[in-house]
């Protein structure tokens, strides 16, 4: 199933939509904002937290046709920027970044003409290596190094979103990264071909170009529900009846939820009336130190994505997860440990799962399992945003999981009696 992408949309929006980075509601909103304002598509993508600058840079690079050879996120040196004046930089849409012997790394916009690079080469007497950057970074650099006037809104956005790294901390050139195996950010970019992964299990995980609820098209016959009592709580018809719809324009930030204190856990769970009330409890827990929360249910020997929220997380991707409980993946680690805090082991399956959960392999996760007796019912996975208070958070999450067991038993009994 592919989204129908109107030709009127700018190429950047078309490509992001084609790869599932943007959802239809997001696309139409972005286009309407862009069409009726003086700001660029990039401005709205970044200001609404729909993608990171890293992902944006990869797509701009692809659109421009310039191969990435240097790192665009290194702050330009004053030695390099002094090679030209601000008027030249603005007119030709380029900014010298770093001098390396007879070469000069040059930051450019996708529309920068080859003739401008040739003119710069003649002017400075050095071979020019281009690197595409987004318009927001370009305007910010013009302001920082050439004192060019900048729109106050763009300046505020740049101060929030534009970050620099030092040359000694530079990673491999972006061209050497394989998107299927390495990640820049929660959205990463297109992951359209699982053949790069050596693990057979990774081919069972949802691809990032799916923008609809995969769970509704899953083959239910391969997931038998045989656990007595549990089928009343987590049978597959609940998923069929669950209307996921599309994500809102901006993923919900967990810090918008009211936090749960230890002495409130029992009273809050006592007010839970249906299975659909449970996610909100986990979201409230994550409001203090977590970036995303992903929930999975355990049905027989399978783990099925339920729902989730947080910055950089799309619920449709969570719903597409259907994997065995056994296996070398982070969810099984959480099942075995019951409560786990740390970084997942590095393998293709975990990298894909971390993408789906709105994270990166370098992120810490906090996960726990809700059991009924010895049988797992719910697995919750958080991407940790603030590690400084994690000790208290682990204890509080364990208390929620323990108390939730009796809450679920109550729901099952209520369902049977009705």
mmCIF file with all atom_site columns, C-alpha atoms in Angstrom, residues 229 232-233 269-277 406-418:
data_model
loop_
_atom_site.group_PDB
_atom_site.id
_atom_site.type_symbol
_atom_site.label_atom_id
_atom_site.label_alt_id
_atom_site.label_comp_id
_atom_site.label_asym_id
_atom_site.label_entity_id
_atom_site.label_seq_id
_atom_site.pdbx_PDB_ins_code
_atom_site.Cartn_x
_atom_site.Cartn_y
_atom_site.Cartn_z
_atom_site.occupancy
_atom_site.B_iso_or_equiv
_atom_site.pdbx_formal_charge
_atom_site.auth_seq_id
_atom_site.auth_comp_id
_atom_site.auth_asym_id
_atom_site.auth_atom_id
_atom_site.pdbx_PDB_model_num
ATOM 1  C CA . UNK A 1 229 ? -8.122  -16.223 31.055 1.00 0.00 ? 229 UNK A CA 1
ATOM 2  C CA . UNK A 1 232 ? -10.292 -12.502 27.625 1.00 0.00 ? 232 UNK A CA 1
ATOM 3  C CA . UNK A 1 233 ? -7.770  -9.763  28.255 1.00 0.00 ? 233 UNK A CA 1
ATOM 4  C CA . UNK A 1 269 ? -4.998  1.521   39.304 1.00 0.00 ? 269 UNK A CA 1
ATOM 5  C CA . UNK A 1 270 ? -8.198  1.032   41.287 1.00 0.00 ? 270 UNK A CA 1
ATOM 6  C CA . UNK A 1 271 ? -9.893  3.494   38.936 1.00 0.00 ? 271 UNK A CA 1
ATOM 7  C CA . UNK A 1 272 ? -8.886  1.584   35.772 1.00 0.00 ? 272 UNK A CA 1
ATOM 8  C CA . UNK A 1 273 ? -12.053 0.235   34.146 1.00 0.00 ? 273 UNK A CA 1
ATOM 9  C CA . UNK A 1 274 ? -10.894 -1.180  30.811 1.00 0.00 ? 274 UNK A CA 1
ATOM 10 C CA . UNK A 1 275 ? -7.785  -2.486  29.114 1.00 0.00 ? 275 UNK A CA 1
ATOM 11 C CA . UNK A 1 276 ? -7.527  0.775   27.173 1.00 0.00 ? 276 UNK A CA 1
ATOM 12 C CA . UNK A 1 277 ? -7.038  2.715   30.427 1.00 0.00 ? 277 UNK A CA 1
ATOM 13 C CA . UNK A 1 406 ? -4.014  -7.543  40.390 1.00 0.00 ? 406 UNK A CA 1
ATOM 14 C CA . UNK A 1 407 ? -5.622  -4.764  38.340 1.00 0.00 ? 407 UNK A CA 1
ATOM 15 C CA . UNK A 1 408 ? -5.567  -6.957  35.218 1.00 0.00 ? 408 UNK A CA 1
ATOM 16 C CA . UNK A 1 409 ? -6.988  -9.946  37.106 1.00 0.00 ? 409 UNK A CA 1
ATOM 17 C CA . UNK A 1 410 ? -9.838  -7.681  38.192 1.00 0.00 ? 410 UNK A CA 1
ATOM 18 C CA . UNK A 1 411 ? -10.446 -6.648  34.575 1.00 0.00 ? 411 UNK A CA 1
ATOM 19 C CA . UNK A 1 412 ? -10.486 -10.271 33.423 1.00 0.00 ? 412 UNK A CA 1
ATOM 20 C CA . UNK A 1 413 ? -12.999 -11.229 36.101 1.00 0.00 ? 413 UNK A CA 1
ATOM 21 C CA . UNK A 1 414 ? -15.131 -8.216  35.221 1.00 0.00 ? 414 UNK A CA 1
ATOM 22 C CA . UNK A 1 415 ? -15.068 -9.209  31.549 1.00 0.00 ? 415 UNK A CA 1
ATOM 23 C CA . UNK A 1 416 ? -16.069 -12.800 32.318 1.00 0.00 ? 416 UNK A CA 1
ATOM 24 C CA . UNK A 1 417 ? -18.938 -11.753 34.572 1.00 0.00 ? 417 UNK A CA 1
ATOM 25 C CA . UNK A 1 418 ? -20.343 -9.509  31.876 1.00 0.00 ? 418 UNK A CA 1
#
